[in-house]
Coordinates of N, CA and C in Angstrom, one line a residue:
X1 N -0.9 5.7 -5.7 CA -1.3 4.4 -5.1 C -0.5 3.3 -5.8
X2 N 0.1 2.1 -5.0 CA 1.1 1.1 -5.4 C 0.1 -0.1 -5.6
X3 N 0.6 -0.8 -7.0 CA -0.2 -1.4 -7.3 C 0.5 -2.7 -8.0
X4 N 0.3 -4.1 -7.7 CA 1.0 -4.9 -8.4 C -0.2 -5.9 -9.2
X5 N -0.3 -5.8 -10.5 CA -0.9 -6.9 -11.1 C -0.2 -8.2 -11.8
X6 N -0.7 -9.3 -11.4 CA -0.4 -10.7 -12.2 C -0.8 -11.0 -13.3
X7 N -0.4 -11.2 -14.4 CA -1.0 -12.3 -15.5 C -0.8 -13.2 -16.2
X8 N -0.6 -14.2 -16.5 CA 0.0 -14.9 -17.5 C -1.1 -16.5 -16.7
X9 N -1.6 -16.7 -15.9 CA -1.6 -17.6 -15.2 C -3.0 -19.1 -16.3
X10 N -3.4 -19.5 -15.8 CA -4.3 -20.3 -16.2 C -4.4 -21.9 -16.3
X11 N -4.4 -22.3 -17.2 CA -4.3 -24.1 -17.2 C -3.6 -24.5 -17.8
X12 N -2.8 -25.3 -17.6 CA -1.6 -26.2 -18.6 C -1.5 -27.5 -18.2
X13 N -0.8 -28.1 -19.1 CA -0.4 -29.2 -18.8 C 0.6 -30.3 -18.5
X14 N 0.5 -30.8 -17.9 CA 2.0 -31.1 -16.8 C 3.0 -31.8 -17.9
X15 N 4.5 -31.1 -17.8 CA 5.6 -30.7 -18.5 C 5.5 -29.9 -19.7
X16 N 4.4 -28.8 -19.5 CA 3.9 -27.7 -20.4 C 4.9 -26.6 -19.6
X17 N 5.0 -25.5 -20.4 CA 5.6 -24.0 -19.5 C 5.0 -23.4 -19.2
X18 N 5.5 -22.6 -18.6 CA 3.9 -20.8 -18.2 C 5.1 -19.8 -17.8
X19 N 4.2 -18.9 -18.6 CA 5.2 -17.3 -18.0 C 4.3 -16.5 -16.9
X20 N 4.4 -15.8 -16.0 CA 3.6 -15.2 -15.0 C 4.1 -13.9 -15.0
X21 N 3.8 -13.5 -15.1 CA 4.1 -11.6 -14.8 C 3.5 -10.6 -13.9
X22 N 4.6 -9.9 -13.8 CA 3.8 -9.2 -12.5 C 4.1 -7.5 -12.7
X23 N 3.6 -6.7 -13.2 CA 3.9 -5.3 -13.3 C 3.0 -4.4 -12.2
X24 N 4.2 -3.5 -12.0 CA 3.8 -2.7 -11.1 C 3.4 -1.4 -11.7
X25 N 2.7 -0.3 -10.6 CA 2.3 0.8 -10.6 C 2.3 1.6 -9.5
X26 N 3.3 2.7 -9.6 CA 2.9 3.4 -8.4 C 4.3 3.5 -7.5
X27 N 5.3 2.2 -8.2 CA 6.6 2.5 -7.6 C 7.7 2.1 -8.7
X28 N 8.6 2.3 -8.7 CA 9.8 2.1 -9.4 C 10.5 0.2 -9.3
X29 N 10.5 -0.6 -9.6 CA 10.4 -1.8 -9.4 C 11.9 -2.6 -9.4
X30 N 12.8 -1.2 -10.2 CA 14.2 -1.5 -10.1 C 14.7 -1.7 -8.6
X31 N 14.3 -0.6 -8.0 CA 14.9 -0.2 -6.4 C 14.2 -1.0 -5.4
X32 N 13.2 -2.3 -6.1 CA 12.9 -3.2 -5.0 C 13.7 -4.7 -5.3
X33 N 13.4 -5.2 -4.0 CA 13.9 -6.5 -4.2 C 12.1 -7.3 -4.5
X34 N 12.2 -7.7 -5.6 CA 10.7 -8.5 -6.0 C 10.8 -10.0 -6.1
X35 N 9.6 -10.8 -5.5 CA 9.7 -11.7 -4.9 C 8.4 -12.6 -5.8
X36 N 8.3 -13.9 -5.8 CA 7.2 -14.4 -6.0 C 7.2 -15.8 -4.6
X37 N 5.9 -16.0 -4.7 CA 5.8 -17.0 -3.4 C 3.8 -17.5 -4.2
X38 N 4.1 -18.7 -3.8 CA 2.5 -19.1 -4.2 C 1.9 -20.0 -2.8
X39 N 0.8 -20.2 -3.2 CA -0.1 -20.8 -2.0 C -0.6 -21.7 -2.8
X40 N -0.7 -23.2 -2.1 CA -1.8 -24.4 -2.6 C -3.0 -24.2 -2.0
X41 N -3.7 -24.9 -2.6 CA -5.4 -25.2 -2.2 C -5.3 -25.4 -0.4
X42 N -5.6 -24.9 0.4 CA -5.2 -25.2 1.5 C -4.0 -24.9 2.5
X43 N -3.1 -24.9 1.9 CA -2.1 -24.4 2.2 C -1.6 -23.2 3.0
X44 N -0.2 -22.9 3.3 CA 0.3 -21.7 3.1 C 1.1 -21.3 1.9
X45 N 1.4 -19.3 2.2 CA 2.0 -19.1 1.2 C 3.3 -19.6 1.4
X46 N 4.0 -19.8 0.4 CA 5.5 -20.3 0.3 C 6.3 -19.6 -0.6
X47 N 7.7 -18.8 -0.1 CA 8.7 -18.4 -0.7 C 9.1 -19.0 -2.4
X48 N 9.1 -18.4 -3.4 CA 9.7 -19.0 -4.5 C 10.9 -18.7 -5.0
X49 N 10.6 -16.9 -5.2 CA 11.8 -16.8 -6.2 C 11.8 -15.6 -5.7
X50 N 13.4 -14.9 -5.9 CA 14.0 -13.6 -6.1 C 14.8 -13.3 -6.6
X51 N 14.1 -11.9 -6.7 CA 15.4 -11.2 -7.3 C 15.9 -9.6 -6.4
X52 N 17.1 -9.3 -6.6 CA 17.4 -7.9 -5.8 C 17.6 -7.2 -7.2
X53 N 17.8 -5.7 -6.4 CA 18.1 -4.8 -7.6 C 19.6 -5.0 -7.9
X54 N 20.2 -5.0 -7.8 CA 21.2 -6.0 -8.3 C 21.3 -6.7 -9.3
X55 N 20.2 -7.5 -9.6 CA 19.6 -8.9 -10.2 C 20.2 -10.0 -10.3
X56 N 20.7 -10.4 -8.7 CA 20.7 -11.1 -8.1 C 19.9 -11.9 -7.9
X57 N 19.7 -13.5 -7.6 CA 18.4 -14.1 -7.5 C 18.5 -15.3 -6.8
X58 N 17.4 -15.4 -6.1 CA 17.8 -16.7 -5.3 C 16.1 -17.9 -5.3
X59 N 16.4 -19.3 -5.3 CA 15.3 -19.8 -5.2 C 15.0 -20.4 -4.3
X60 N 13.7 -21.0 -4.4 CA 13.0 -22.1 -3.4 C 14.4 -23.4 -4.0
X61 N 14.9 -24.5 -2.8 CA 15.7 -25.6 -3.0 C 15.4 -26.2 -4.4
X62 N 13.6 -26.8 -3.9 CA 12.6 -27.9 -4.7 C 12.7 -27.7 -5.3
X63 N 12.3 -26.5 -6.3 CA 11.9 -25.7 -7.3 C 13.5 -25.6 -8.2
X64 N 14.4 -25.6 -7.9 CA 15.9 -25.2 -8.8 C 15.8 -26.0 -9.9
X65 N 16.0 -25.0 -11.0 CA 16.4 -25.9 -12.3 C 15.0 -25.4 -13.1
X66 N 13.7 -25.4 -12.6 CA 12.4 -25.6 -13.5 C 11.7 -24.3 -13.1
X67 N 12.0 -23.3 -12.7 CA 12.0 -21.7 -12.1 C 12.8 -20.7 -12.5
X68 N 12.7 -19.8 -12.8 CA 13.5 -19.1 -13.9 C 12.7 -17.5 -13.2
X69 N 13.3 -16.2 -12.3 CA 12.8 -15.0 -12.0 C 13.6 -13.7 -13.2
X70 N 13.1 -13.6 -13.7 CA 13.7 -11.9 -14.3 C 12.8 -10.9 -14.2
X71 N 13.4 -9.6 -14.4 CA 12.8 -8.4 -14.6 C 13.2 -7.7 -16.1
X72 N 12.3 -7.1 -16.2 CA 12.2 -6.3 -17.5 C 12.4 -4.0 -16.7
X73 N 13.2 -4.1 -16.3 CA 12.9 -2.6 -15.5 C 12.1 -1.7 -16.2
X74 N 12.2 -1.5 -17.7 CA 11.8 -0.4 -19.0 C 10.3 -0.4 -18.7
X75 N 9.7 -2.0 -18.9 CA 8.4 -2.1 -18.4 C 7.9 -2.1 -16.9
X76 N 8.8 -2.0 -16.0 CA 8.4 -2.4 -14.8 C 7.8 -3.6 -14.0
X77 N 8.1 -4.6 -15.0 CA 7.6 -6.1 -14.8 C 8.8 -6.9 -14.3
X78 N 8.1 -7.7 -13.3 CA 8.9 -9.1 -13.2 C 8.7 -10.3 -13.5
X79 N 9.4 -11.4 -13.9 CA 8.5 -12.5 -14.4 C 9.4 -13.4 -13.6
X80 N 7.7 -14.7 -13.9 CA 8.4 -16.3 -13.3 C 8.1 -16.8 -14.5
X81 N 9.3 -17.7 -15.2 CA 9.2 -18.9 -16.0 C 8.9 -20.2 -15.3
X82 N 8.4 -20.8 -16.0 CA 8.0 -22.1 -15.1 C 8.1 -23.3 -16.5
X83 N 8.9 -23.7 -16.2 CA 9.4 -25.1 -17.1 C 8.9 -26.5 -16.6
X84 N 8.3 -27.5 -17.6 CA 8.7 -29.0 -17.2 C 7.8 -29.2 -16.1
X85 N 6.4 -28.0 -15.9 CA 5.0 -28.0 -14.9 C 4.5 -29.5 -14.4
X86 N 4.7 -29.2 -13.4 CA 4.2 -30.5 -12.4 C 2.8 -30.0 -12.0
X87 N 2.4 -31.5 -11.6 CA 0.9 -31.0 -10.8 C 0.7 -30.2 -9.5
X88 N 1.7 -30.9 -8.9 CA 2.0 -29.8 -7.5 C 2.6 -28.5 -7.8
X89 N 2.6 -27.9 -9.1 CA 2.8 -26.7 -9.0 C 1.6 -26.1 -9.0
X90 N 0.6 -26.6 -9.3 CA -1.1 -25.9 -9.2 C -0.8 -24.7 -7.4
X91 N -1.6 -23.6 -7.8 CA -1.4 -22.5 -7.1 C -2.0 -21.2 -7.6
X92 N -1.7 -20.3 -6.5 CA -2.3 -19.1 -6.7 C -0.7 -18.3 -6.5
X93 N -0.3 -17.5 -7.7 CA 1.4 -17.1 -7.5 C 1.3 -15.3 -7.2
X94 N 1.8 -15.0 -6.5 CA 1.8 -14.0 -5.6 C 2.9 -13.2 -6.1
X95 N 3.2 -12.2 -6.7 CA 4.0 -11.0 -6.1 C 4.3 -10.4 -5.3
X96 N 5.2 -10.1 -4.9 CA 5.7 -9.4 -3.9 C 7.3 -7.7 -4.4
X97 N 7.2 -6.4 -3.9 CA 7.9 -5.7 -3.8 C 8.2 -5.8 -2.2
X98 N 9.6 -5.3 -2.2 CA 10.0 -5.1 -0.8 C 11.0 -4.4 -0.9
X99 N 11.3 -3.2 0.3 CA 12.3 -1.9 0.2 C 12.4 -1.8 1.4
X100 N 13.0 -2.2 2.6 CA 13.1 -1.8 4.0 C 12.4 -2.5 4.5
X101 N 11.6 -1.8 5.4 CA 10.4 -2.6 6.0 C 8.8 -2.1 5.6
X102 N 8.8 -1.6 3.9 CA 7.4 -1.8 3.2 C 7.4 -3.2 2.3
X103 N 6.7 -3.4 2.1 CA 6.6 -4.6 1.3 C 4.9 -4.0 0.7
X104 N 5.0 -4.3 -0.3 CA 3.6 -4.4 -1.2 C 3.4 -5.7 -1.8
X105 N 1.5 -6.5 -2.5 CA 1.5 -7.8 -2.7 C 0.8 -7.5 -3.8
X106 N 1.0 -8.3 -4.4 CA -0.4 -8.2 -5.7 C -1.4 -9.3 -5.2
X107 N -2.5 -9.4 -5.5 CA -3.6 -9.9 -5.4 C -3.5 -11.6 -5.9
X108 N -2.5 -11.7 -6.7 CA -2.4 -13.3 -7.5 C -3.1 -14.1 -8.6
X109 N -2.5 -14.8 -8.7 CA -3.0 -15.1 -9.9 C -2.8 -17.0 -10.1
X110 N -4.2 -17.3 -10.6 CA -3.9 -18.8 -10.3 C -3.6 -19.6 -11.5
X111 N -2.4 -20.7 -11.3 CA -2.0 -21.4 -12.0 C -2.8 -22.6 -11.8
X112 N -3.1 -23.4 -12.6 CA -3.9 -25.3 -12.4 C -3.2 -25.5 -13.4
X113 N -2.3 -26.7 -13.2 CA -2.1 -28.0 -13.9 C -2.7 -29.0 -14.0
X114 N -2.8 -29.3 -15.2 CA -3.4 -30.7 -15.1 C -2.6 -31.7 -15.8
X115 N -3.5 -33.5 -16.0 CA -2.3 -34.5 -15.8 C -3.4 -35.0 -17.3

């Protein structure tokens, strides 16, 4: 069974950092392309960050500069840095694996900023 958990998430404060992490289970996480995307209060989800197996990486525009995606393969983790936290980064940040046309999500994990 394929399994993605989040953690790192919680409360900070705006131009504070956060690390978020996302480790898998159940698949090999090198041979995906892994993704993060978050949702606001309300919202939809939105595209953030990737990486390919390659480690290759591409971002959201907005986001460049204060977003940072790597993988750790040994552990099976991918992470988002988050620098220089704004309030509108408050969110629920999502994982994503993708290989073809499977894609697997993790359940998320919420970030709040405060001011």
């Amino acid at each position: 069974q394929v399994q993605l958990v989040e953690s790192g998430g919680g409360l900070v404060q705006v131009g504070g950092s956060l690390n978020v992490s996302c480790t898998a289970s159940g698949i090999t996480l090198s041979t995906y392309t892994m993704a993060w995307y978050r949702q606001t209060p309300g919202g939809q989800r939105d595209f953030v960050a990737l990486v390919i197996p390659e480690g290759l990486t591409n971002y959201r525009d907005s986001i460049q500069g204060r977003f940072s995606i790597s993988r750790d393969n040994a552990k099976n983790t991918v992470y988002l840095t988050i620098k220089d936290v704004q309030v509108d980064d408050t969110a629920v940040y999502y994982c994503q694996a993708v290989r073809g046309l499977t894609d697997y999500w993790g359940k998320g994990i919420l970030v709040t900023v405060s001011s």
